[in-house]
């Protein structure tokens, strides 16, 4: 497509880092869904704001001050989602409904497979979006 080879290299680096960070994006999305399920929408918005602001600030710094280009932007996105997930996860652990069962419940093999089959739709959606992302 007559694209400069240096841009292709930068895009490959960007997509590789984003692929690495996809797990944080999924975990953050799930934790936000749980928080909204507890009717704590304002708290979910705070975690989204923390993630977004850190992403924007680190992206700006990586481009204009450190000269890291697209690679820095990708790492900023991964860091923002990891930070949002970390805050939301510890917030969820403070919820009485989750705290009371989280540390005491044993994970049974049949439960893990049932969870896997229940999450097939979101896995399929995420796989399709990631595949489309890389094709683009």
XYZ file of C-alpha atoms in Angstrom:
136
model
C 0.000 0.000 0.000
C 3.089 2.198 -0.428
C 3.378 2.915 3.286
C 6.749 3.944 4.653
C 8.464 0.930 6.279
C 9.174 2.855 9.494
C 5.431 3.350 10.001
C 4.801 -0.360 9.481
C 7.362 -1.143 12.195
C 5.777 1.323 14.591
C 2.318 -0.136 13.935
C 3.621 -3.666 14.568
C 5.066 -2.527 17.893
C 1.815 -0.781 18.787
C -0.331 -3.818 17.992
C 2.013 -6.183 19.859
C 1.821 -4.122 23.048
C -1.942 -3.718 22.716
C -2.298 -7.485 22.291
C -0.310 -7.961 25.498
C -2.610 -5.499 27.269
C -5.858 -6.998 25.981
C -6.205 -9.035 29.180
C -6.192 -5.832 31.258
C -8.846 -4.312 29.023
C -11.076 -7.364 29.433
C -10.535 -7.567 33.198
C -11.249 -3.856 33.579
C -14.442 -4.198 31.527
C -15.633 -7.109 33.658
C -14.876 -5.317 36.924
C -16.729 -2.216 35.697
C -19.705 -4.399 34.823
C -19.714 -5.863 38.323
C -19.528 -2.410 39.878
C -22.442 -1.234 37.745
C -24.273 -4.424 38.762
C -23.979 -3.274 42.374
C -25.597 0.016 41.274
C -22.379 1.982 41.906
C -22.400 3.810 38.571
C -20.681 6.915 39.938
C -17.833 4.798 41.296
C -17.475 3.091 37.900
C -17.239 6.513 36.245
C -14.472 7.493 38.660
C -12.446 4.409 37.680
C -13.041 5.129 33.996
C -11.869 8.708 34.563
C -8.704 7.504 36.338
C -7.948 5.134 33.481
C -8.678 7.692 30.768
C -6.780 10.579 32.352
C -3.711 8.428 32.990
C -3.889 7.171 29.392
C -4.155 10.690 27.962
C -1.399 12.162 30.138
C 1.011 9.284 29.536
C 0.253 9.274 25.796
C 0.979 12.988 25.595
C 4.211 12.623 27.564
C 5.335 9.625 25.539
C 4.888 11.474 22.249
C 5.942 15.037 23.073
C 8.528 14.631 25.839
C 10.011 11.151 25.583
C 9.719 10.650 21.825
C 8.462 7.066 22.159
C 5.854 7.469 19.425
C 3.174 4.842 18.950
C 4.940 2.400 21.249
C 4.598 4.846 24.149
C 0.935 5.425 23.308
C 0.297 1.672 23.358
C 1.996 1.284 26.740
C 0.032 4.266 28.070
C -3.215 2.577 27.045
C -2.194 -0.709 28.658
C -1.088 1.088 31.828
C -4.327 3.086 32.011
C -6.429 -0.059 31.765
C -4.238 -1.942 34.235
C -4.503 0.961 36.680
C -8.279 1.129 36.256
C -8.554 -2.629 36.769
C -6.394 -2.531 39.893
C -8.466 0.214 41.518
C -11.769 -1.385 40.552
C -10.657 -4.859 41.684
C -9.691 -3.661 45.148
C -12.917 -1.670 45.329
C -14.855 -4.837 44.516
C -13.016 -6.750 47.225
C -14.273 -4.171 49.725
C -17.901 -4.929 48.816
C -19.506 -7.060 51.514
C -21.249 -9.350 49.015
C -17.989 -10.235 47.303
C -15.639 -10.147 50.282
C -17.682 -12.714 52.170
C -17.351 -15.344 49.437
C -14.153 -14.427 47.595
C -11.580 -15.851 50.011
C -13.648 -18.779 51.299
C -15.010 -20.329 48.127
C -13.183 -23.201 46.487
C -13.198 -23.193 42.707
C -14.486 -26.507 41.468
C -13.594 -27.840 38.059
C -17.229 -28.053 36.954
C -17.811 -24.446 38.043
C -14.826 -23.261 36.044
C -16.129 -24.977 32.911
C -19.622 -23.601 33.512
C -18.157 -20.106 33.850
C -16.242 -20.689 30.637
C -19.334 -21.703 28.735
C -21.272 -18.740 30.135
C -18.539 -16.349 29.050
C -18.322 -17.733 25.522
C -20.263 -14.794 24.072
C -17.973 -12.140 25.505
C -14.920 -14.170 24.506
C -16.251 -14.465 20.954
C -17.012 -10.755 20.839
C -13.564 -9.834 22.152
C -11.856 -12.232 19.756
C -13.780 -10.811 16.807
C -12.971 -7.229 17.824
C -9.286 -8.032 18.347
C -9.119 -9.823 15.004
C -10.797 -6.863 13.291
C -8.424 -4.506 15.086
C -5.391 -6.333 13.694
C -6.858 -6.569 10.202
C -7.390 -2.822 10.220
